[in-house]
PDB file of C-alpha atoms in Angstrom:
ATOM      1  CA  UNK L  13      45.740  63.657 136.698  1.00 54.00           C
ATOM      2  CA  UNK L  14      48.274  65.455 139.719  1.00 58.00           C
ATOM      3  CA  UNK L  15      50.598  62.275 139.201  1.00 56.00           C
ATOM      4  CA  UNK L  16      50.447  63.104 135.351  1.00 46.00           C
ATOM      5  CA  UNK L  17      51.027  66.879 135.895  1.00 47.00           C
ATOM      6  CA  UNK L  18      53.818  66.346 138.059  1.00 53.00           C
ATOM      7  CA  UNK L  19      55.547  64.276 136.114  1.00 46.00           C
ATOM      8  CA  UNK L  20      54.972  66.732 132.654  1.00 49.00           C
ATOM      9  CA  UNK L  21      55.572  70.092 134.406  1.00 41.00           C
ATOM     10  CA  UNK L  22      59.210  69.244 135.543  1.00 44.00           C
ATOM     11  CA  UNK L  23      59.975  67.834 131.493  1.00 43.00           C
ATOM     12  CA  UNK L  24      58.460  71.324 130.335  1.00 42.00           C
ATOM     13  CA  UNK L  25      60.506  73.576 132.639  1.00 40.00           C
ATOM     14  CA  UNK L  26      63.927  71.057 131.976  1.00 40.00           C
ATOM     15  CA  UNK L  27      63.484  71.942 128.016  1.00 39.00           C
ATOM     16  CA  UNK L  28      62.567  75.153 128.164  1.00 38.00           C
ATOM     17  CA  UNK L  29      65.827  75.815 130.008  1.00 41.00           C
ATOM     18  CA  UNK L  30      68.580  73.705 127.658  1.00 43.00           C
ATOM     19  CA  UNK L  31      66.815  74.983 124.355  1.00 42.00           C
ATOM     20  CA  UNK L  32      67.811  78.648 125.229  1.00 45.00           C
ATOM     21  CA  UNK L  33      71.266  77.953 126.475  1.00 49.00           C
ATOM     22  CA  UNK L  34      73.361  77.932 123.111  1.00 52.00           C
ATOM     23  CA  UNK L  35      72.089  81.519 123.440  1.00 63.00           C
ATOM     24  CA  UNK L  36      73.946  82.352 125.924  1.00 82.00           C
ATOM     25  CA  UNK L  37      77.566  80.755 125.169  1.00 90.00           C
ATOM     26  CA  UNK L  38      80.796  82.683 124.042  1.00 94.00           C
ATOM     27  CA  UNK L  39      81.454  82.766 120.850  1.00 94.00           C
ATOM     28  CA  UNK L  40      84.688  82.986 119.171  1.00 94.00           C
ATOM     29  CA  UNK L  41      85.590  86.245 116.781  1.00 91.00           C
ATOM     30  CA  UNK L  42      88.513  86.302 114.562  1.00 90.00           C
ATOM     31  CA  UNK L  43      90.119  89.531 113.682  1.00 79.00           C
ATOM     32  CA  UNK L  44      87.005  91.663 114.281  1.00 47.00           C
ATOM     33  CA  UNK L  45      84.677  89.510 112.329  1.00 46.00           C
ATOM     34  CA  UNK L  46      83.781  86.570 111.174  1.00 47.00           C
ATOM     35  CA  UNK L  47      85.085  86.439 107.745  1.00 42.00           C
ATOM     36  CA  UNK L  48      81.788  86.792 106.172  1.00 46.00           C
ATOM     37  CA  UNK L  49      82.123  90.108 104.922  1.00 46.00           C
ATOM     38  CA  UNK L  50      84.993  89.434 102.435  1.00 47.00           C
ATOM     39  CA  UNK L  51      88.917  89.107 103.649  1.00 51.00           C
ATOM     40  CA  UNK L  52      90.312  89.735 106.466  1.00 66.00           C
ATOM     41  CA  UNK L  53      93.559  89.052 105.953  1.00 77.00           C
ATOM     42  CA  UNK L  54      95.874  88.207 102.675  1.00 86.00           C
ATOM     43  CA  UNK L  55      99.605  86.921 102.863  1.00 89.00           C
ATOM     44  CA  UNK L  56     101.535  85.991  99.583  1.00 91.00           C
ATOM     45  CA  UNK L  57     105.213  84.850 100.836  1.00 92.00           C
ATOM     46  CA  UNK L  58     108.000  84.558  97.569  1.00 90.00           C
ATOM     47  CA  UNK L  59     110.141  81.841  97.436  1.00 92.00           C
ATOM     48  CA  UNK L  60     108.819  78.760  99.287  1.00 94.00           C
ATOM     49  CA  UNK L  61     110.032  75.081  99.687  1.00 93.00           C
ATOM     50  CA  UNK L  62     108.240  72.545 100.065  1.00 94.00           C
ATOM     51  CA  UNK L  63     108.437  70.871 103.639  1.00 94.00           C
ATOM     52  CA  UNK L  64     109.838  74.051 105.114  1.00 96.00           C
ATOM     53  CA  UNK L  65     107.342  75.815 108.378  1.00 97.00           C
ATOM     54  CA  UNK L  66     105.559  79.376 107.498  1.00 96.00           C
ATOM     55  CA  UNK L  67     104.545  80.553 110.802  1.00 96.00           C
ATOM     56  CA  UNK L  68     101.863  83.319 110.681  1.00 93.00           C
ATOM     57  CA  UNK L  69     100.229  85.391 113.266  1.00 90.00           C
ATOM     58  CA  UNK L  70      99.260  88.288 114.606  1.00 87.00           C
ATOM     59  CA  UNK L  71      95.151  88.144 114.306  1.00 88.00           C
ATOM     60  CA  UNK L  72      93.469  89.413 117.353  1.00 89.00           C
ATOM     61  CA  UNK L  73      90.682  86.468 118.750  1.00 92.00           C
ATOM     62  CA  UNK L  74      88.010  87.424 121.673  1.00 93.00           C
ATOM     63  CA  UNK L  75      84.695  86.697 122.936  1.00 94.00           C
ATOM     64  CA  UNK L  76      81.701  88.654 122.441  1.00 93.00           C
ATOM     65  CA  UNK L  77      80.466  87.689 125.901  1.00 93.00           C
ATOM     66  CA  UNK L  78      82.203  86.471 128.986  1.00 94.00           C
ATOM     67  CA  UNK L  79      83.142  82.505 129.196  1.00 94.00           C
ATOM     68  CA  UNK L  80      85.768  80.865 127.747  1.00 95.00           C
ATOM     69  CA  UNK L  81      86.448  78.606 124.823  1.00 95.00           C
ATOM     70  CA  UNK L  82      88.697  76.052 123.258  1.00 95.00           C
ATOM     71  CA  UNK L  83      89.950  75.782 119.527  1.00 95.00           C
ATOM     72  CA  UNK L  84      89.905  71.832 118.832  1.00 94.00           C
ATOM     73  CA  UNK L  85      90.935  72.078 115.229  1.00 94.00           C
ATOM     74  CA  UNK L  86      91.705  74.480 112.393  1.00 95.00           C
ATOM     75  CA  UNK L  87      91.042  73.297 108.922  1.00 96.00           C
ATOM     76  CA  UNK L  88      92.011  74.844 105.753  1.00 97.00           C
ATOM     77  CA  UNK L  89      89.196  76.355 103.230  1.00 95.00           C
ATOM     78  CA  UNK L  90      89.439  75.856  99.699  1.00 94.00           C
ATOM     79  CA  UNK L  91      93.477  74.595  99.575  1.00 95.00           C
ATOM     80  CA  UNK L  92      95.066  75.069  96.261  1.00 87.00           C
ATOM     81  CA  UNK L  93      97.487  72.733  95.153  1.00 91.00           C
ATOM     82  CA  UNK L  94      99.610  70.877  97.859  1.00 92.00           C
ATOM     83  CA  UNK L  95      99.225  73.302 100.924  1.00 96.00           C
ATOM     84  CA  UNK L  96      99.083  71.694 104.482  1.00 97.00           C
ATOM     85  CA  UNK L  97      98.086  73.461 107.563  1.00 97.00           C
ATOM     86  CA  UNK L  98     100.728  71.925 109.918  1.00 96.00           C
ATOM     87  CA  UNK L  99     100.268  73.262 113.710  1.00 96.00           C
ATOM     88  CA  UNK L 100      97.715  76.467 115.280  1.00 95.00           C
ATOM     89  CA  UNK L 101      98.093  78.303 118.374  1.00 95.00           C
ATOM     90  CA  UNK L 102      97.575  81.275 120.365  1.00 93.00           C
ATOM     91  CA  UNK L 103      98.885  83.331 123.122  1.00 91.00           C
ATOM     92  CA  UNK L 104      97.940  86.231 125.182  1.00 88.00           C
ATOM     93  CA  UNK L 105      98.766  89.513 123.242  1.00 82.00           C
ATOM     94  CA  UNK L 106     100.878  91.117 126.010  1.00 80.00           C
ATOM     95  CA  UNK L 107     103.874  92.320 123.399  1.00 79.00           C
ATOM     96  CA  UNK L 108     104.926  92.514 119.861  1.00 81.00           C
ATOM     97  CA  UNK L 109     102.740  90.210 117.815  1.00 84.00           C
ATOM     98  CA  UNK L 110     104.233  87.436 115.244  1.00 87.00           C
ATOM     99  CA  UNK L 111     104.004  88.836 112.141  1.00 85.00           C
ATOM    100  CA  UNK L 112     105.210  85.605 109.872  1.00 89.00           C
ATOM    101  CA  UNK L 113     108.711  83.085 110.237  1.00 93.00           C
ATOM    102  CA  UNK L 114     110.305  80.293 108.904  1.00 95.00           C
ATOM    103  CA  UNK L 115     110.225  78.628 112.295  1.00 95.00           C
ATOM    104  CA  UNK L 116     107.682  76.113 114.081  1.00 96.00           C
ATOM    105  CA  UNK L 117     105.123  77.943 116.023  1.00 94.00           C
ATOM    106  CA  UNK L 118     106.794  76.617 119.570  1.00 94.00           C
ATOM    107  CA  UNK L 119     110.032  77.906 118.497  1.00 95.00           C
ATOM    108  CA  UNK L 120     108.170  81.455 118.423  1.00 93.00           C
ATOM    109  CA  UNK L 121     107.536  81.324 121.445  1.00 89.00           C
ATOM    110  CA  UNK L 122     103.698  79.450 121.055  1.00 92.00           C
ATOM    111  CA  UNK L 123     102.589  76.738 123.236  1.00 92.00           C
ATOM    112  CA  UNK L 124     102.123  73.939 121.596  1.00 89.00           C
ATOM    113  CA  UNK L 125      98.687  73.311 123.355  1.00 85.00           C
ATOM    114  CA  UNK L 126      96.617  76.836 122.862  1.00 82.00           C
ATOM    115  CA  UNK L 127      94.902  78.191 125.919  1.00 84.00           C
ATOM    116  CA  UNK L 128      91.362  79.138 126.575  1.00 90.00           C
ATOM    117  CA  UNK L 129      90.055  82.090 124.709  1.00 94.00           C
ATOM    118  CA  UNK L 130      88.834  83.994 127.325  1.00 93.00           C
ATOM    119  CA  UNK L 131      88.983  87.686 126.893  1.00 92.00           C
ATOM    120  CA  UNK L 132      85.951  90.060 125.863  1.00 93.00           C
ATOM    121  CA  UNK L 133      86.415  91.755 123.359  1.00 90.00           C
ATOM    122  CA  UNK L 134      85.084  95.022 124.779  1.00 87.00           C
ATOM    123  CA  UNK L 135      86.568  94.806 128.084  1.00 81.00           C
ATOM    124  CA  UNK L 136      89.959  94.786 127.550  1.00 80.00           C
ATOM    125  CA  UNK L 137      91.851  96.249 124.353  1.00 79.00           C
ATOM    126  CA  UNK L 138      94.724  93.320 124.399  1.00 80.00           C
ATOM    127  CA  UNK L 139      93.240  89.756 123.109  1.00 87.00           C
ATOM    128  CA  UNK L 140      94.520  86.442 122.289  1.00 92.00           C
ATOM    129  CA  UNK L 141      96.769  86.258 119.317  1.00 92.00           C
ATOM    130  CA  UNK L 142      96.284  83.327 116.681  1.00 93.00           C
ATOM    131  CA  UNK L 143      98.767  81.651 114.846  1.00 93.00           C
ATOM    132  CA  UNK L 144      99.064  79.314 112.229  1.00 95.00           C
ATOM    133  CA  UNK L 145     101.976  77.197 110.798  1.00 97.00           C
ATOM    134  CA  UNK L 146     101.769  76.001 106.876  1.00 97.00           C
ATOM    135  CA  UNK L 147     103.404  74.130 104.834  1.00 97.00           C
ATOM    136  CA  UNK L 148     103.668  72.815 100.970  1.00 96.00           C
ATOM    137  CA  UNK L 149     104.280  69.262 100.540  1.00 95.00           C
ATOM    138  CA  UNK L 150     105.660  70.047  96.623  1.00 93.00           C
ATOM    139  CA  UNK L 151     107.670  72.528  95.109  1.00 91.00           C
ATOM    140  CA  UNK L 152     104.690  74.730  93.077  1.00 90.00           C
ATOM    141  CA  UNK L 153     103.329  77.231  94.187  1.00 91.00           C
ATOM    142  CA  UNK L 154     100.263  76.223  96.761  1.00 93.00           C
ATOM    143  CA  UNK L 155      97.503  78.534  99.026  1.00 93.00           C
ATOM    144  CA  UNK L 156      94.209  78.555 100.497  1.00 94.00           C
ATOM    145  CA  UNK L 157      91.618  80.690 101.056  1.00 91.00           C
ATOM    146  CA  UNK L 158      90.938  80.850 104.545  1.00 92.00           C
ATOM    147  CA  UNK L 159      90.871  78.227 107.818  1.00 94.00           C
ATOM    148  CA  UNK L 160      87.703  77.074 109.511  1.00 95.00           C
ATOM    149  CA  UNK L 161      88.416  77.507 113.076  1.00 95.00           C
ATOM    150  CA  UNK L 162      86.473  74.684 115.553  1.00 96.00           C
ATOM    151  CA  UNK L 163      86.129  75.272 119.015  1.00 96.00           C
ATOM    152  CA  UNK L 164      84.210  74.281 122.452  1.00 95.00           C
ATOM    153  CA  UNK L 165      81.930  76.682 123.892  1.00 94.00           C
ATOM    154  CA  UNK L 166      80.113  75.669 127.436  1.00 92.00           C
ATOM    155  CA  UNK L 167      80.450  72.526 125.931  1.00 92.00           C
ATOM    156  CA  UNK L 168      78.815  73.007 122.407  1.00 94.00           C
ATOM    157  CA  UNK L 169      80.708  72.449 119.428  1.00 96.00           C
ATOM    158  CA  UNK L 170      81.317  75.534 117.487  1.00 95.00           C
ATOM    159  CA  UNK L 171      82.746  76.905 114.647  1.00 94.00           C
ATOM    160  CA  UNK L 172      83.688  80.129 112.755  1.00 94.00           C
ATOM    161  CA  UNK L 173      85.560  80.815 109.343  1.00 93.00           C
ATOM    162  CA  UNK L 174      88.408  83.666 108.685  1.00 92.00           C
ATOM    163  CA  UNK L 175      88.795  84.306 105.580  1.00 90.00           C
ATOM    164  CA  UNK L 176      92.520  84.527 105.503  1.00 89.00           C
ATOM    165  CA  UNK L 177      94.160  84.148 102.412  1.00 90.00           C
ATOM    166  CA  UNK L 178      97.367  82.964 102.043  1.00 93.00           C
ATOM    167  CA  UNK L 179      99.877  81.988  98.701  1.00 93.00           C
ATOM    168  CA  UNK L 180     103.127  79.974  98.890  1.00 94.00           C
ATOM    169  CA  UNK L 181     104.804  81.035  96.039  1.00 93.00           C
ATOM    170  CA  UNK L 182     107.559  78.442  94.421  1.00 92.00           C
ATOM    171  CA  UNK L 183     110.905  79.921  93.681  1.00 89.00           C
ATOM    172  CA  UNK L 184     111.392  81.903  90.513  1.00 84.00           C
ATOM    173  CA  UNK L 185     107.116  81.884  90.277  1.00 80.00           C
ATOM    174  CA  UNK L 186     106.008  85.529  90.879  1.00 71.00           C
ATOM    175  CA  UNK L 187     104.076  86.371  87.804  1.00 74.00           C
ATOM    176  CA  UNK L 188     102.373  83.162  87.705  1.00 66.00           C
ATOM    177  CA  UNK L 189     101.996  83.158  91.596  1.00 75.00           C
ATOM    178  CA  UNK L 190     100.414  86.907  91.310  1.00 69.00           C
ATOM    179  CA  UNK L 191      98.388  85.535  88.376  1.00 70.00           C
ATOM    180  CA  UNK L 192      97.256  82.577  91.481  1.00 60.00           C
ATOM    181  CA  UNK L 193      96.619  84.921  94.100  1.00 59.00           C
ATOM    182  CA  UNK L 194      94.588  87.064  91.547  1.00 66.00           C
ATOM    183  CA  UNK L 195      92.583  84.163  90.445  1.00 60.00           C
ATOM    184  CA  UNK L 196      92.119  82.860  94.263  1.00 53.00           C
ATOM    185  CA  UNK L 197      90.566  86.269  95.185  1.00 55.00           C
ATOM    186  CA  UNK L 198      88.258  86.436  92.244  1.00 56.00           C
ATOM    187  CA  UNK L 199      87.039  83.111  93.041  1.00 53.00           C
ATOM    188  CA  UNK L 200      86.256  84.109  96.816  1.00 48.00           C
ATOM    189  CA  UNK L 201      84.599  87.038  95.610  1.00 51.00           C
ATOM    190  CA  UNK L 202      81.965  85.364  93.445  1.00 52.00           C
ATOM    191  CA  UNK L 203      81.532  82.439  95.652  1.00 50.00           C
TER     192      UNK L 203
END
């Protein structure tokens, strides 16, 4: 009976420690939130070609506890027509933030590896900046309604979605491309 006890006791205590650890990783927030509470961020840009970079940035990432984690992939949610997600990355927000370009994200300055998300949100008032490069592969007008953001936390798999809007608009398409953008956030809305 002692042999048996020894042997369960030790398989008891091992799982009762890794069940609660996901607990107790970082995780990643986006802009404040997770993107559950309706958008966080819209961008319609006019005039678009296809196969030409839109670099966007300037959403604040942190962690709600201390740690650090790494984005592995960023997926579009909900692409409309022929929108591509070409490159992500982030930075340390230590100056003016990206706004958006028609440049490649490591022209801009972005590495073309991101770094570890590391900061707290509450301890320190400066995060890391995300950025995201898109792309249409035709001329009409193309979007999506938000990226899914994966990413390694103490070595769990994670992920969180930002709702973050976003409308290539072809050349010479701006009522149609409103009419797009207008049908893309009623859509979100009553999903």
């Amino acid at each position: 009976m002692r042999a048996l006890t020894r042997l369960i006791l030790p398989m008891a205590v091992v799982s009762a420690m890794t069940s609660g650890c996901g607990a107790f990783d970082p995780r990643l927030i986006v802009n404040g939130g997770s993107g559950t509470d309706g958008p966080d961020g819209e961008v319609m840009l006019h005039d678009t070609v296809a196969r030409r970079p839109y670099s966007l940035g300037g959403w604040d990432m942190c962690l709600d506890r201390p740690g650090s984690v790494t984005i592995t992939r960023v997926e579009l949610i909900k692409p409309y027509n022929d929108i591509v997600l070409q490159a992500f990355s982030s930075r340390p927000h230590t100056g003016p933030m990206l706004g958006n370009a028609e440049k490649p994200l490591t022209e801009l300055g972005f590495p073309a590896r991101s770094p570890a998300v590391t900061v707290v949100c509450e301890e320190n008032p400066l995060h890391t900046e995300l950025a995201l490069q898109y792309a249409k592969t035709g001329d009409a007008t193309a979007g999506a309604d938000g990226v899914r953001i994966t990413y390694t936390s103490a070595g769990r798999q994670r992920t969180v979605d930002f709702s973050l809007r976003v409308l290539l608009c072809a050349p010479g398409d701006t009522e149609r491309c409103r009419e797009a953008y207008e049908g893309l956030s009623t859509t979100s809305d009553d999903d």
